[in-house]
Amino acid sequence: MSLDYFLTVSVFSMINMILALSLNILIGYAGQVSLGHAAFFGIGAYASAILTVKLGMGYWPALLLSVFISGLIGLLLGLPALRVREDFLVLATIGVNFVVVSIFNYVKFFGGPYGILGLPRPSLFGHAFTTREYALYVFLWTLVVVFLVHYLSNTYLKLGFDALREDEDAAESVGVSSPRYKMYAFAIAGLLAGLAGNLWAHYMTVVFPDNFSFPVSIGILTMVVIGGVGTLVGPLIGAIIVTILPEVLRFARDYRMLIYGLIIVFTMFFMPKGIVGSIKGLIFGDTPLGKKRVEKVRRIAGAQGRIAGR
Amino acid sequence: MLQNIVNALVLGSSYVMIAVGLTLVYGILKILHIAHAGIYAFGALFAVYLCEIGLPLVFAVTLSLILSALLGMIIYKGFYKHVLDRGRIVPLVMSVGLFATMEDLYRLMWGPYKRPFDVYIDLPDVMTMDLYLSSRGLLMLIVTAVVIVLLYLLLMRTKLGKSLRACSNDLGLAGAFGINTDRSVAFAFLIGSSLAALGGILVGLYDNTVYPTMGSVPSYKAFVVVVLGGFGSIRGAVVASYILALVETFVVYYFGFLLPRDAIAFLTMILLLMFKPEGLFGKVRR
Amino acid sequence: MSKRFGGLQALKDVSLDVEVGEIRAIIGPNGAGKTTLFNIINGFLRPDSGTIVFDGKSIVGVRPSEIAKRGLARTFQIVKVFSSLSVLENVLAGLGVDIYPSLEAFQRSPFAKEYVEKAWKIIETLGIEKYAFVAAGTLPLGLQRKVEVARALAVKPKLLLLDEPVSGLNDLETQEMIDVVKKINQSGVTVLFIEHDMHFTVNIAQRITVLDYGVKIAEGTPEEITKDSRVIEAYLGSEEVA
Ligand SMILES: Nc1ncnc2c1ncn2[C@@H]1O[C@H](COP(=O)(O)OP(=O)(O)OP(=O)(O)O)[C@@H](O)[C@H]1O
Ligand SMILES: [Mg+2]
């Protein structure tokens, strides 16, 4: 196995991790089932491609701008979620994926089916990143994203998402404005997917409409689902599995979609909580709170009890 | 003008065939049965395969419809049925997985290429001054008309149809009134799946092409129809099929459009879901 | 206020004046429009006509989440706990009422000491410490109703709406709920509740309002209401003969 090959697989794994975490915020946290996640990914990639290739912008400003645009469009594409009955959001997002890819395909400005070529690799102090350096760069971003999502998982933002996912009316009744929280979810997911798009586009240095079509969305969904919807580690593991599996099973390369499909079906059948969710369940039993948190709460409650003189 | 209307009728007929199954399943189980698209493609591909190995068209079609119906049944009994109580995400994701699996299986079995549906249809082409309708288009219209009538009779006049409608109103209640809901649901899958397969065959004939991914776009569009038709209403779905087809055809013809017609359908669906979520004919629900 | 659903007049010129600190009951046969009234008060539905003044300000057209923030909490007839969250998290979610709309939501942790302490106090008030770490959706109905009350209390309400708080509960659980609601009221919370259970209603309500077919047909103390001929007729005229 050559180093370059290893680096490429690693870069794809990490980009997929970012994508999976991003989709997980929508599906696992906020309960907004989106099946058009590749569209967000594509918007980040195309935004950066146009900014750098067509408008001649440098990589760094394009990075900022493309991620910002993705977040903004994520917000816009999240609008249906405010009105659509929950199970039909899926349809709306499939539609969004389809429309976005059609736009890439049929609007000249976006290069049509031949895409946009010649994206620059980022450079720092006049030195363009080598593949190795680029992999390190992606790694740094992945760390940032994992840290960020981990941090958010421990805030009232996350509890607001949880409430929204569990029951929209009840969430409203405790002060969670459902439109606002849906918009938060879509904006954050859009930002992260946009970042992934940017990283991917400048690694490949070309973008084509097909890179962001519906099957790609299914791939991202597979990562989240097999890893464990709503967990933090699950999507990361899912991303690695989905990226590496076709590489390991080289003979089965031609069967990629088939394998995705079967994995999805059987995960839903036998362990709907995914790998991480199921393992957690086996070890800790069915507690919704982590062990650490339970201990922490016990400590606080216990101290309180003594103060109250019990 | 006339030509456009006839084109739209043909297109609309293809939507009817897929949308009926989706509507039945959504109406009863509240599942977005995305794998339905896989059955549509299977019907066409398998019929072509049978014709290619020398079976006469009628046999090929019959056999393909039977197998498709069974396939639908397997999807219900083998998969959905076991995950119905696990919330809405699980069956949905499972359906997506099933669909991906099916499409890829067809590609592996029959190759990824477009193949012609080479058979002779014993019907005349309709050709006048301002209208051309191929024999295959004519076949599509006739068959669909017959199917709509039969479906109407089945749903309105038979005991089975009544229990289907009861299930669609309220599955739990229907069960409480002694209707064998499991059998009704299985039946919905049988009918829906064979109609989808028939739709695939007719479209395959009309376009004279079949290919593994032929189900994706039409079936997502059929969801547009389900939405338009007001979720779960067969009559609504039939009317909506033709409305969508007319709108698509005329928008493309008179205004031209930046995007392909499928994109129009999806845009329509998104806007509709946003601004008229109960569908054109649906009841208001909270 | 009035509300109509298509051809159905769910509420017709109903006017209700709940005084600070009181416990008020709303009773009436099935389909009388009681839940609809709650849904209008807490902002899920918009009245076709009329005004709602809460704490001196009109709340017509205000989002439910904003109304909650102003100190109005509720429970649901068909329980709506956050099923897969622990009981503790259900309560913590209620404590976030002031935090959600602000940027603090991105900073504060619900598991910070101050919130956990507050949540635990509420959990103790309801006597459900034992179930604090259990997924709320797995609990029996009686406990789920308590979880809903706990969650609503976490919102720090001035006015608490309870939609059939003891329906489906056994006698013991009902008695516990009576005690809890009295305790809540004594801490200064105004309570407005809907209930078919007459034992519960007569036991804690200071005043009772009776709805029938969307119309207010009577209002008064429990003694007055149980003797009112229109009320008796409304109940005899329905399947609620008990
Ligand atoms: N969203 C809605 N759309 C249409 N009709 C509704 C809606 N909500 C309630 N209704 C109807 O309004 C009427 C009043 O309903 P409501 O739920 O307020 O009754 P209720 O007094 O709470 O009855 P119960 O004692 O059975 O809970 C009923 O006929 C009901 O079917
Ligand atoms: Mg009610």
Coordinates of N, CA and C and ligand atoms in Angstrom, one line a residue, chain B residues 286, chain C residues 5 8 10 29-36 77 164 196, ligand 1:
Chain B
R286 N -54.3 18.4 11.6 CA -53.3 19.0 12.4 C -52.2 18.1 12.9
Chain C
F5 N -63.4 25.0 13.5 CA -62.6 24.2 12.7 C -63.5 23.8 11.5
L8 N -67.2 23.2 12.1 CA -67.5 22.9 13.5 C -67.1 24.1 14.4
A10 N -66.0 25.1 17.5 CA -65.4 24.4 18.7 C -65.6 25.3 20.0
P29 N -68.5 17.8 28.8 CA -68.6 16.5 28.1 C -67.5 16.4 27.0
N30 N -67.2 15.2 26.6 CA -66.2 15.0 25.5 C -66.5 15.9 24.3
G31 N -65.5 16.5 23.8 CA -65.7 17.3 22.6 C -66.2 18.7 22.8
A32 N -66.3 19.1 24.1 CA -66.9 20.4 24.5 C -66.0 21.5 24.0
G33 N -64.7 21.2 23.8 CA -63.8 22.3 23.4 C -62.8 22.7 24.5
K34 N -62.7 21.9 25.5 CA -61.8 22.2 26.6 C -60.3 22.2 26.2
T35 N -59.9 21.2 25.5 CA -58.5 21.1 25.1 C -58.2 22.2 24.0
T36 N -59.2 22.5 23.2 CA -59.1 23.6 22.2 C -58.8 24.9 22.9
Q77 N -53.2 16.3 27.4 CA -54.1 15.2 27.7 C -53.6 13.9 27.3
E164 N -56.4 17.2 31.9 CA -56.8 15.9 32.5 C -55.6 15.2 33.2
H196 N -62.2 15.2 34.0 CA -63.5 14.6 34.1 C -63.8 14.0 35.5
Ligands
LIG1 N1 -57.2 20.6 15.1 C1 -58.5 20.3 15.0 N2 -59.1 20.3 13.8 C2 -60.4 20.0 13.6 N3 -61.2 19.7 14.6 C3 -60.7 19.7 15.9 C4 -59.3 20.0 16.1 N4 -59.1 20.0 17.4 C5 -60.3 19.7 18.0 N5 -61.2 19.5 17.1 C6 -62.7 19.3 17.3 O1 -63.1 20.3 18.2 C7 -64.0 19.7 19.1 C8 -63.5 20.0 20.5 O2 -62.4 19.3 20.8 P1 -61.6 19.3 22.1 O3 -60.4 18.4 22.0 O4 -61.3 20.7 22.5 O5 -62.6 18.6 23.2 P2 -62.4 18.3 24.7 O6 -63.4 19.2 25.4 O7 -61.0 18.5 25.1 O8 -62.8 16.8 24.8 P3 -62.2 15.6 25.6 O9 -62.9 15.6 26.9 O10 -62.6 14.4 24.8 O11 -60.8 15.8 25.7 C9 -64.1 18.2 18.9 O12 -65.2 18.0 18.1 C10 -62.8 17.9 18.1 O13 -63.1 16.9 17.2

